[in-house]
Amino acid sequence: MRRQQTLDGKELSESPKPPKPYILSELEQCLPLVEEQGYKKTKIPKTRGKWRELCVPSPDLKKTQRRILKLLTRNTNVPRWSTVFGLYKRGYPHIEHARIHSNSRFILTLDVENAFSSITWSKIEPILYEIILLDMTSRMTNRLCQIILKLTTHEKTLPQGAPTSPFLFYIFLSKKMEYVHGAIWRQLKKIKASECKISIYVDNIVISTKNKRITPEAISGIIHSIESVGLPINRQKTRLYDCRQGAAIVTGLSIDGKGNIAIPKTKREIIRTMLNNSCYIPYNPKLDEKIDGTISYVRYIYGNEIPNRIKKPYDKYREHRNLQKLALEKDTHGPL
């Protein structure tokens, strides 16, 4: 299938296939799950002692939502923006999001406040109806959109914890991206900024310039433009960094403005402590898998130049692991 691109840097998804009509009746039969099982509210720890509240669907409802997500990703014509990360790109999209700004001196970070819950049923329904391609009558299409939203929203908003929420959030975002991009560029043009970059990772918006500080007036104009499309900005989390005065933090990574990104010192020390402690624990395949995943993440950032504060305890752990695996093999098979 032919892939289309626009001059604005967005890439259109491949031509979708219309779903079979019986899907409508099958999803309709799942509606009682919302009332009978619904959602469970829970909290998970965030940084600095804060908590993130999740609204987790029941196992059966989550299974239905995953099916809806598969249906939507295959049967909607959603623009894919090369500067939006965290949905289509695999691997470590938050690293690629940060890497875009690694050569910039001035970096502005904005955070959408309560991103998922800010997207209401009324905001997403007309967009969903417009982009979903169905081999159905208009009435059936409208009914399917309502069923999808009943199964994927909680109290008329996107619940943080449902597998469909990131995609539905992106659907809303993609519809507003052209206006948001244009409004931001107009503000940057006023201050005569050069080599400007814009990227979005889920609810994190980052704007950077090579050699021109973004003025308070420009920041105010940018925030106003974003909020005008229905995305409230958390002003307490708004940060403007000058990389000559200290590293910027973007999606948990440190940027020095000279093309380098790094894991912040506090997180490096956490990884170092985990590796050191693991040298005194009996061999555990699950722990081994976790450590290999952590090192894979570190290598994705640094390549082969892993910081010594991580490399030395990792080499020690590998030696410890190999000796323990050898001892287990001898215990299993006995002496030769």
PDB file of C-alpha atoms in Angstrom, residues 11-287:
ATOM      1  CA  GLU A  11       3.097  10.968   7.438  1.00  0.00           C
ATOM      2  CA  LEU A  12      -0.267   9.446   6.650  1.00  0.00           C
ATOM      3  CA  SER A  13      -0.920   5.898   7.734  1.00  0.00           C
ATOM      4  CA  GLU A  14      -1.450   3.155   5.190  1.00  0.00           C
ATOM      5  CA  SER A  15      -4.909   2.871   3.683  1.00  0.00           C
ATOM      6  CA  PRO A  16      -7.017   1.117   6.320  1.00  0.00           C
ATOM      7  CA  LYS A  17      -9.313  -1.831   5.747  1.00  0.00           C
ATOM      8  CA  PRO A  18     -12.955  -1.452   6.795  1.00  0.00           C
ATOM      9  CA  PRO A  19     -13.968  -3.760   9.666  1.00  0.00           C
ATOM     10  CA  LYS A  20     -16.577  -6.449   9.214  1.00  0.00           C
ATOM     11  CA  PRO A  21     -20.141  -5.347  10.104  1.00  0.00           C
ATOM     12  CA  TYR A  22     -20.578  -8.034  12.788  1.00  0.00           C
ATOM     13  CA  ILE A  23     -18.001  -6.261  14.982  1.00  0.00           C
ATOM     14  CA  LEU A  24     -20.703  -3.718  15.850  1.00  0.00           C
ATOM     15  CA  SER A  25     -22.959  -6.347  17.408  1.00  0.00           C
ATOM     16  CA  GLU A  26     -20.051  -8.108  19.137  1.00  0.00           C
ATOM     17  CA  LEU A  27     -18.851  -4.906  20.822  1.00  0.00           C
ATOM     18  CA  GLU A  28     -22.423  -4.058  21.783  1.00  0.00           C
ATOM     19  CA  GLN A  29     -22.585  -7.329  23.723  1.00  0.00           C
ATOM     20  CA  CYS A  30     -19.564  -6.170  25.758  1.00  0.00           C
ATOM     21  CA  LEU A  31     -21.301  -3.031  27.096  1.00  0.00           C
ATOM     22  CA  PRO A  32     -22.486  -4.717  30.347  1.00  0.00           C
ATOM     23  CA  LEU A  33     -18.798  -5.059  31.318  1.00  0.00           C
ATOM     24  CA  VAL A  34     -18.681  -1.317  32.029  1.00  0.00           C
ATOM     25  CA  GLU A  35     -21.455  -1.500  34.630  1.00  0.00           C
ATOM     26  CA  GLU A  36     -20.779  -4.969  36.023  1.00  0.00           C
ATOM     27  CA  GLN A  37     -16.976  -4.806  36.349  1.00  0.00           C
ATOM     28  CA  GLY A  38     -15.883  -1.278  35.451  1.00  0.00           C
ATOM     29  CA  TYR A  39     -12.684   0.260  36.809  1.00  0.00           C
ATOM     30  CA  LYS A  40     -10.594   0.121  39.942  1.00  0.00           C
ATOM     31  CA  LYS A  41      -8.774   3.237  41.156  1.00  0.00           C
ATOM     32  CA  THR A  42      -5.224   2.778  42.386  1.00  0.00           C
ATOM     33  CA  LYS A  43      -2.072   4.841  42.916  1.00  0.00           C
ATOM     34  CA  ILE A  44       1.527   4.268  41.882  1.00  0.00           C
ATOM     35  CA  PRO A  45       4.549   6.219  43.179  1.00  0.00           C
ATOM     36  CA  LYS A  46       6.062   9.036  41.109  1.00  0.00           C
ATOM     37  CA  THR A  47       9.288  10.929  41.631  1.00  0.00           C
ATOM     38  CA  ARG A  48       9.758  13.283  44.591  1.00  0.00           C
ATOM     39  CA  GLY A  49       7.323  11.386  46.782  1.00  0.00           C
ATOM     40  CA  LYS A  50       4.256  12.116  44.648  1.00  0.00           C
ATOM     41  CA  TRP A  51       1.608   9.666  43.479  1.00  0.00           C
ATOM     42  CA  ARG A  52      -0.038   9.020  40.115  1.00  0.00           C
ATOM     43  CA  GLU A  53      -3.688   7.966  40.217  1.00  0.00           C
ATOM     44  CA  LEU A  54      -4.688   5.246  37.772  1.00  0.00           C
ATOM     45  CA  CYS A  55      -8.122   4.069  36.740  1.00  0.00           C
ATOM     46  CA  VAL A  56      -7.507   0.430  35.813  1.00  0.00           C
ATOM     47  CA  PRO A  57     -10.178  -1.490  33.866  1.00  0.00           C
ATOM     48  CA  SER A  58     -11.198  -4.983  34.915  1.00  0.00           C
ATOM     49  CA  PRO A  59      -9.382  -7.851  33.104  1.00  0.00           C
ATOM     50  CA  ASP A  60     -12.358  -8.569  30.820  1.00  0.00           C
ATOM     51  CA  LEU A  61     -12.881  -4.895  29.996  1.00  0.00           C
ATOM     52  CA  LYS A  62      -9.168  -4.436  29.359  1.00  0.00           C
ATOM     53  CA  LYS A  63      -9.243  -7.388  26.966  1.00  0.00           C
ATOM     54  CA  THR A  64     -12.110  -5.735  25.075  1.00  0.00           C
ATOM     55  CA  GLN A  65     -10.231  -2.415  25.025  1.00  0.00           C
ATOM     56  CA  ARG A  66      -7.167  -4.106  23.550  1.00  0.00           C
ATOM     57  CA  ARG A  67      -9.395  -5.480  20.806  1.00  0.00           C
ATOM     58  CA  ILE A  68     -10.789  -1.992  20.183  1.00  0.00           C
ATOM     59  CA  LEU A  69      -7.238  -0.604  20.055  1.00  0.00           C
ATOM     60  CA  LYS A  70      -6.344  -3.178  17.405  1.00  0.00           C
ATOM     61  CA  LEU A  71      -9.492  -2.269  15.478  1.00  0.00           C
ATOM     62  CA  LEU A  72      -8.714   1.460  15.606  1.00  0.00           C
ATOM     63  CA  THR A  73      -5.045   1.200  14.657  1.00  0.00           C
ATOM     64  CA  ARG A  74      -5.963  -0.866  11.615  1.00  0.00           C
ATOM     65  CA  ASN A  75      -9.070   0.997  10.503  1.00  0.00           C
ATOM     66  CA  THR A  76      -8.457   4.687  11.028  1.00  0.00           C
ATOM     67  CA  ASN A  77      -6.693   7.177   8.820  1.00  0.00           C
ATOM     68  CA  VAL A  78      -4.642   9.047  11.426  1.00  0.00           C
ATOM     69  CA  PRO A  79      -1.773  11.364  10.414  1.00  0.00           C
ATOM     70  CA  ARG A  80       1.558  10.169  11.795  1.00  0.00           C
ATOM     71  CA  TRP A  81       3.665  13.136  12.829  1.00  0.00           C
ATOM     72  CA  SER A  82       7.417  12.553  12.805  1.00  0.00           C
ATOM     73  CA  THR A  83       7.776  14.852  15.837  1.00  0.00           C
ATOM     74  CA  VAL A  84       5.242  12.996  18.012  1.00  0.00           C
ATOM     75  CA  PHE A  85       6.655  10.078  19.992  1.00  0.00           C
ATOM     76  CA  GLY A  86       5.307   7.378  22.285  1.00  0.00           C
ATOM     77  CA  LEU A  87       2.637   5.787  20.115  1.00  0.00           C
ATOM     78  CA  TYR A  88       3.862   4.349  16.822  1.00  0.00           C
ATOM     79  CA  LYS A  89       7.610   4.218  17.402  1.00  0.00           C
ATOM     80  CA  ARG A  90       9.010   1.190  19.209  1.00  0.00           C
ATOM     81  CA  GLY A  91      12.123   0.912  21.336  1.00  0.00           C
ATOM     82  CA  TYR A  92      12.755   3.909  23.581  1.00  0.00           C
ATOM     83  CA  PRO A  93      10.712   6.765  22.040  1.00  0.00           C
ATOM     84  CA  HIS A  94      11.320   9.095  25.020  1.00  0.00           C
ATOM     85  CA  ILE A  95      15.055   8.925  24.251  1.00  0.00           C
ATOM     86  CA  GLU A  96      14.489   9.871  20.592  1.00  0.00           C
ATOM     87  CA  HIS A  97      12.191  12.669  21.786  1.00  0.00           C
ATOM     88  CA  ALA A  98      15.015  14.066  23.953  1.00  0.00           C
ATOM     89  CA  ARG A  99      17.716  13.482  21.331  1.00  0.00           C
ATOM     90  CA  ILE A 100      16.013  15.885  18.905  1.00  0.00           C
ATOM     91  CA  HIS A 101      16.949  18.774  21.222  1.00  0.00           C
ATOM     92  CA  SER A 102      20.451  17.614  22.170  1.00  0.00           C
ATOM     93  CA  ASN A 103      22.186  20.407  20.196  1.00  0.00           C
ATOM     94  CA  SER A 104      19.920  23.226  21.379  1.00  0.00           C
ATOM     95  CA  ARG A 105      20.958  25.791  23.969  1.00  0.00           C
ATOM     96  CA  PHE A 106      17.515  27.019  25.118  1.00  0.00           C
ATOM     97  CA  ILE A 107      14.932  24.330  25.892  1.00  0.00           C
ATOM     98  CA  LEU A 108      11.332  24.965  26.981  1.00  0.00           C
ATOM     99  CA  THR A 109       9.412  22.044  28.498  1.00  0.00           C
ATOM    100  CA  LEU A 110       5.628  22.104  28.904  1.00  0.00           C
ATOM    101  CA  ASP A 111       3.425  19.490  30.544  1.00  0.00           C
ATOM    102  CA  VAL A 112      -0.229  18.921  29.642  1.00  0.00           C
ATOM    103  CA  GLU A 113      -2.116  18.853  32.939  1.00  0.00           C
ATOM    104  CA  ASN A 114      -4.181  15.685  33.454  1.00  0.00           C
ATOM    105  CA  ALA A 115      -3.691  14.882  29.790  1.00  0.00           C
ATOM    106  CA  PHE A 116      -6.073  11.940  29.460  1.00  0.00           C
ATOM    107  CA  SER A 117      -8.823  13.230  31.737  1.00  0.00           C
ATOM    108  CA  SER A 118      -8.758  16.563  29.868  1.00  0.00           C
ATOM    109  CA  ILE A 119     -10.016  14.740  26.762  1.00  0.00           C
ATOM    110  CA  THR A 120     -13.776  14.401  27.137  1.00  0.00           C
ATOM    111  CA  TRP A 121     -16.284  12.345  25.183  1.00  0.00           C
ATOM    112  CA  SER A 122     -17.557  15.474  23.396  1.00  0.00           C
ATOM    113  CA  LYS A 123     -14.029  16.366  22.214  1.00  0.00           C
ATOM    114  CA  ILE A 124     -13.151  12.962  20.794  1.00  0.00           C
ATOM    115  CA  GLU A 125     -16.483  11.752  19.332  1.00  0.00           C
ATOM    116  CA  PRO A 126     -16.644  13.989  16.212  1.00  0.00           C
ATOM    117  CA  ILE A 127     -12.964  13.331  15.447  1.00  0.00           C
ATOM    118  CA  LEU A 128     -13.381   9.573  15.831  1.00  0.00           C
ATOM    119  CA  TYR A 129     -16.443   9.630  13.573  1.00  0.00           C
ATOM    120  CA  GLU A 130     -14.459  11.547  10.960  1.00  0.00           C
ATOM    121  CA  ILE A 131     -11.306   9.425  10.823  1.00  0.00           C
ATOM    122  CA  ILE A 132     -12.684   5.911  11.218  1.00  0.00           C
ATOM    123  CA  LEU A 133     -13.295   4.327   7.813  1.00  0.00           C
ATOM    124  CA  LEU A 134     -16.150   1.851   7.836  1.00  0.00           C
ATOM    125  CA  ASP A 135     -18.113  -0.082   5.299  1.00  0.00           C
ATOM    126  CA  MET A 136     -21.341   0.826   7.115  1.00  0.00           C
ATOM    127  CA  THR A 137     -24.202   3.275   6.942  1.00  0.00           C
ATOM    128  CA  SER A 138     -23.813   6.630   8.667  1.00  0.00           C
ATOM    129  CA  ARG A 139     -26.217   5.530  11.392  1.00  0.00           C
ATOM    130  CA  MET A 140     -24.248   2.336  12.080  1.00  0.00           C
ATOM    131  CA  THR A 141     -20.965   4.263  12.093  1.00  0.00           C
ATOM    132  CA  ASN A 142     -22.329   6.710  14.645  1.00  0.00           C
ATOM    133  CA  ARG A 143     -23.562   3.804  16.794  1.00  0.00           C
ATOM    134  CA  LEU A 144     -20.154   2.093  16.642  1.00  0.00           C
ATOM    135  CA  CYS A 145     -18.375   5.309  17.725  1.00  0.00           C
ATOM    136  CA  GLN A 146     -20.705   5.622  20.718  1.00  0.00           C
ATOM    137  CA  ILE A 147     -20.120   1.985  21.713  1.00  0.00           C
ATOM    138  CA  ILE A 148     -16.343   2.416  21.435  1.00  0.00           C
ATOM    139  CA  LEU A 149     -16.450   5.500  23.649  1.00  0.00           C
ATOM    140  CA  LYS A 150     -18.692   3.809  26.217  1.00  0.00           C
ATOM    141  CA  LEU A 151     -16.182   0.973  26.445  1.00  0.00           C
ATOM    142  CA  THR A 152     -13.082   3.198  26.556  1.00  0.00           C
ATOM    143  CA  THR A 153     -14.093   6.203  28.700  1.00  0.00           C
ATOM    144  CA  HIS A 154     -14.809   6.542  32.409  1.00  0.00           C
ATOM    145  CA  GLU A 155     -17.041   9.351  33.627  1.00  0.00           C
ATOM    146  CA  LYS A 156     -16.948  10.764  30.069  1.00  0.00           C
ATOM    147  CA  THR A 157     -13.136  11.143  30.012  1.00  0.00           C
ATOM    148  CA  LEU A 158     -10.155   8.977  29.009  1.00  0.00           C
ATOM    149  CA  PRO A 159      -9.043   6.909  32.020  1.00  0.00           C
ATOM    150  CA  GLN A 160      -5.324   6.772  32.754  1.00  0.00           C
ATOM    151  CA  GLY A 161      -4.748   3.027  32.874  1.00  0.00           C
ATOM    152  CA  ALA A 162      -6.824   1.911  29.871  1.00  0.00           C
ATOM    153  CA  PRO A 163      -4.785   0.595  26.898  1.00  0.00           C
ATOM    154  CA  THR A 164      -6.898   2.656  24.473  1.00  0.00           C
ATOM    155  CA  SER A 165      -6.338   6.043  26.161  1.00  0.00           C
ATOM    156  CA  PRO A 166      -2.929   6.897  24.575  1.00  0.00           C
ATOM    157  CA  PHE A 167      -4.265   6.221  21.073  1.00  0.00           C
ATOM    158  CA  LEU A 168      -7.476   8.206  21.608  1.00  0.00           C
ATOM    159  CA  PHE A 169      -5.412  11.045  23.086  1.00  0.00           C
ATOM    160  CA  TYR A 170      -3.205  10.951  19.995  1.00  0.00           C
ATOM    161  CA  ILE A 171      -6.263  11.025  17.732  1.00  0.00           C
ATOM    162  CA  PHE A 172      -7.329  14.284  19.384  1.00  0.00           C
ATOM    163  CA  LEU A 173      -3.770  15.648  19.340  1.00  0.00           C
ATOM    164  CA  SER A 174      -3.190  14.822  15.659  1.00  0.00           C
ATOM    165  CA  LYS A 175      -6.311  16.779  14.720  1.00  0.00           C
ATOM    166  CA  LYS A 176      -4.971  19.876  16.485  1.00  0.00           C
ATOM    167  CA  MET A 177      -1.285  19.500  15.579  1.00  0.00           C
ATOM    168  CA  GLU A 178      -1.324  21.634  12.447  1.00  0.00           C
ATOM    169  CA  TYR A 179      -2.784  24.602  14.329  1.00  0.00           C
ATOM    170  CA  VAL A 180      -0.495  24.077  17.371  1.00  0.00           C
ATOM    171  CA  HIS A 181       2.631  23.818  15.208  1.00  0.00           C
ATOM    172  CA  GLY A 182       1.687  26.949  13.290  1.00  0.00           C
ATOM    173  CA  ALA A 183       0.952  28.948  16.451  1.00  0.00           C
ATOM    174  CA  ILE A 184       4.275  27.943  18.063  1.00  0.00           C
ATOM    175  CA  TRP A 185       6.256  28.825  14.948  1.00  0.00           C
ATOM    176  CA  ARG A 186       4.608  32.233  14.791  1.00  0.00           C
ATOM    177  CA  GLN A 187       5.708  32.973  18.372  1.00  0.00           C
ATOM    178  CA  LEU A 188       9.273  31.807  17.634  1.00  0.00           C
ATOM    179  CA  LYS A 189       9.361  33.915  14.481  1.00  0.00           C
ATOM    180  CA  LYS A 190       8.548  37.024  16.539  1.00  0.00           C
ATOM    181  CA  ILE A 191      11.735  36.591  18.601  1.00  0.00           C
ATOM    182  CA  LYS A 192      13.758  35.743  15.456  1.00  0.00           C
ATOM    183  CA  ALA A 193      14.810  32.366  16.830  1.00  0.00           C
ATOM    184  CA  SER A 194      16.891  30.064  14.639  1.00  0.00           C
ATOM    185  CA  GLU A 195      17.152  26.270  14.363  1.00  0.00           C
ATOM    186  CA  CYS A 196      13.899  25.756  16.289  1.00  0.00           C
ATOM    187  CA  LYS A 197      12.670  22.276  17.121  1.00  0.00           C
ATOM    188  CA  ILE A 198       9.319  21.032  18.431  1.00  0.00           C
ATOM    189  CA  SER A 199       8.512  17.540  19.662  1.00  0.00           C
ATOM    190  CA  ILE A 200       5.845  15.840  21.767  1.00  0.00           C
ATOM    191  CA  TYR A 201       6.073  12.697  23.880  1.00  0.00           C
ATOM    192  CA  VAL A 202       2.606  11.774  25.140  1.00  0.00           C
ATOM    193  CA  ASP A 203       1.791  14.818  27.360  1.00  0.00           C
ATOM    194  CA  ASN A 204       5.280  16.366  27.314  1.00  0.00           C
ATOM    195  CA  ILE A 205       5.802  19.219  24.816  1.00  0.00           C
ATOM    196  CA  VAL A 206       9.367  20.436  24.189  1.00  0.00           C
ATOM    197  CA  ILE A 207      10.408  23.505  22.178  1.00  0.00           C
ATOM    198  CA  SER A 208      14.047  24.452  21.684  1.00  0.00           C
ATOM    199  CA  THR A 209      16.166  27.052  19.893  1.00  0.00           C
ATOM    200  CA  LYS A 210      19.855  27.124  19.047  1.00  0.00           C
ATOM    201  CA  ASN A 211      20.835  30.622  20.133  1.00  0.00           C
ATOM    202  CA  LYS A 212      17.780  32.698  21.084  1.00  0.00           C
ATOM    203  CA  ARG A 213      16.191  32.705  24.535  1.00  0.00           C
ATOM    204  CA  ILE A 214      12.432  32.199  24.408  1.00  0.00           C
ATOM    205  CA  THR A 215      10.960  35.320  25.997  1.00  0.00           C
ATOM    206  CA  PRO A 216       8.224  35.288  28.664  1.00  0.00           C
ATOM    207  CA  GLU A 217       5.877  36.902  26.136  1.00  0.00           C
ATOM    208  CA  ALA A 218       6.568  34.116  23.621  1.00  0.00           C
ATOM    209  CA  ILE A 219       6.066  31.444  26.305  1.00  0.00           C
ATOM    210  CA  SER A 220       2.747  33.032  27.283  1.00  0.00           C
ATOM    211  CA  GLY A 221       1.656  33.090  23.631  1.00  0.00           C
ATOM    212  CA  ILE A 222       2.651  29.444  23.137  1.00  0.00           C
ATOM    213  CA  ILE A 223       0.746  28.323  26.251  1.00  0.00           C
ATOM    214  CA  HIS A 224      -2.324  30.312  25.212  1.00  0.00           C
ATOM    215  CA  SER A 225      -2.271  28.691  21.746  1.00  0.00           C
ATOM    216  CA  ILE A 226      -2.013  25.170  23.152  1.00  0.00           C
ATOM    217  CA  GLU A 227      -4.735  25.767  25.736  1.00  0.00           C
ATOM    218  CA  SER A 228      -7.037  27.233  23.093  1.00  0.00           C
ATOM    219  CA  VAL A 229      -7.385  23.766  21.486  1.00  0.00           C
ATOM    220  CA  GLY A 230      -8.371  22.155  24.807  1.00  0.00           C
ATOM    221  CA  LEU A 231      -5.004  21.068  26.242  1.00  0.00           C
ATOM    222  CA  PRO A 232      -4.462  22.728  29.664  1.00  0.00           C
ATOM    223  CA  ILE A 233      -0.810  23.382  30.555  1.00  0.00           C
ATOM    224  CA  ASN A 234       0.522  22.793  34.067  1.00  0.00           C
ATOM    225  CA  ARG A 235       2.354  26.071  34.683  1.00  0.00           C
ATOM    226  CA  GLN A 236       4.114  24.728  37.773  1.00  0.00           C
ATOM    227  CA  LYS A 237       5.944  22.217  35.578  1.00  0.00           C
ATOM    228  CA  THR A 238       6.849  24.721  32.850  1.00  0.00           C
ATOM    229  CA  ARG A 239      10.639  25.085  32.619  1.00  0.00           C
ATOM    230  CA  LEU A 240      12.993  27.146  30.452  1.00  0.00           C
ATOM    231  CA  TYR A 241      16.563  25.826  30.455  1.00  0.00           C
ATOM    232  CA  ASP A 242      19.776  27.497  29.327  1.00  0.00           C
ATOM    233  CA  CYS A 243      22.157  24.578  28.785  1.00  0.00           C
ATOM    234  CA  ARG A 244      25.194  26.822  29.336  1.00  0.00           C
ATOM    235  CA  GLN A 245      24.053  27.267  32.921  1.00  0.00           C
ATOM    236  CA  GLY A 246      23.235  23.603  33.545  1.00  0.00           C
ATOM    237  CA  ALA A 247      21.793  20.543  31.864  1.00  0.00           C
ATOM    238  CA  ALA A 248      18.155  20.449  30.803  1.00  0.00           C
ATOM    239  CA  ILE A 249      15.928  17.545  31.864  1.00  0.00           C
ATOM    240  CA  VAL A 250      13.691  16.165  29.117  1.00  0.00           C
ATOM    241  CA  THR A 251      11.608  13.010  29.768  1.00  0.00           C
ATOM    242  CA  GLY A 252      13.958  12.054  32.574  1.00  0.00           C
ATOM    243  CA  LEU A 253      17.162  12.505  30.553  1.00  0.00           C
ATOM    244  CA  SER A 254      19.898  15.112  30.878  1.00  0.00           C
ATOM    245  CA  ILE A 255      20.777  17.289  27.847  1.00  0.00           C
ATOM    246  CA  ASP A 256      23.920  19.456  27.789  1.00  0.00           C
ATOM    247  CA  GLY A 257      23.234  21.385  24.566  1.00  0.00           C
ATOM    248  CA  LYS A 258      26.378  19.971  22.921  1.00  0.00           C
ATOM    249  CA  GLY A 259      24.786  16.942  21.323  1.00  0.00           C
ATOM    250  CA  ASN A 260      24.983  14.708  24.392  1.00  0.00           C
ATOM    251  CA  ILE A 261      22.181  13.096  26.370  1.00  0.00           C
ATOM    252  CA  ALA A 262      22.755  11.215  29.604  1.00  0.00           C
ATOM    253  CA  ILE A 263      21.053   9.465  32.477  1.00  0.00           C
ATOM    254  CA  PRO A 264      20.896  11.915  35.424  1.00  0.00           C
ATOM    255  CA  LYS A 265      23.343  11.254  38.246  1.00  0.00           C
ATOM    256  CA  THR A 266      20.695  10.190  40.770  1.00  0.00           C
ATOM    257  CA  LYS A 267      19.339   7.515  38.419  1.00  0.00           C
ATOM    258  CA  ARG A 268      22.868   6.336  37.542  1.00  0.00           C
ATOM    259  CA  GLU A 269      23.503   5.809  41.243  1.00  0.00           C
ATOM    260  CA  ILE A 270      20.266   3.820  41.580  1.00  0.00           C
ATOM    261  CA  ILE A 271      21.403   1.518  38.747  1.00  0.00           C
ATOM    262  CA  ARG A 272      24.873   1.198  40.315  1.00  0.00           C
ATOM    263  CA  THR A 273      23.388   0.254  43.698  1.00  0.00           C
ATOM    264  CA  MET A 274      21.109  -2.352  42.097  1.00  0.00           C
ATOM    265  CA  LEU A 275      24.079  -3.948  40.303  1.00  0.00           C
ATOM    266  CA  ASN A 276      26.261  -3.964  43.424  1.00  0.00           C
ATOM    267  CA  ASN A 277      23.503  -5.497  45.564  1.00  0.00           C
ATOM    268  CA  SER A 278      22.793  -8.153  42.914  1.00  0.00           C
ATOM    269  CA  CYS A 279      26.319  -9.528  43.335  1.00  0.00           C
ATOM    270  CA  TYR A 280      25.319 -10.826  46.792  1.00  0.00           C
ATOM    271  CA  ILE A 281      22.055 -12.480  45.719  1.00  0.00           C
ATOM    272  CA  PRO A 282      21.810 -16.082  44.443  1.00  0.00           C
ATOM    273  CA  TYR A 283      21.358 -16.376  40.686  1.00  0.00           C
ATOM    274  CA  ASN A 284      17.796 -15.507  39.684  1.00  0.00           C
ATOM    275  CA  PRO A 285      16.693 -15.653  36.000  1.00  0.00           C
ATOM    276  CA  LYS A 286      14.078 -12.911  36.508  1.00  0.00           C
ATOM    277  CA  LEU A 287      16.598 -10.572  38.140  1.00  0.00           C
TER     278      LEU A 287
END
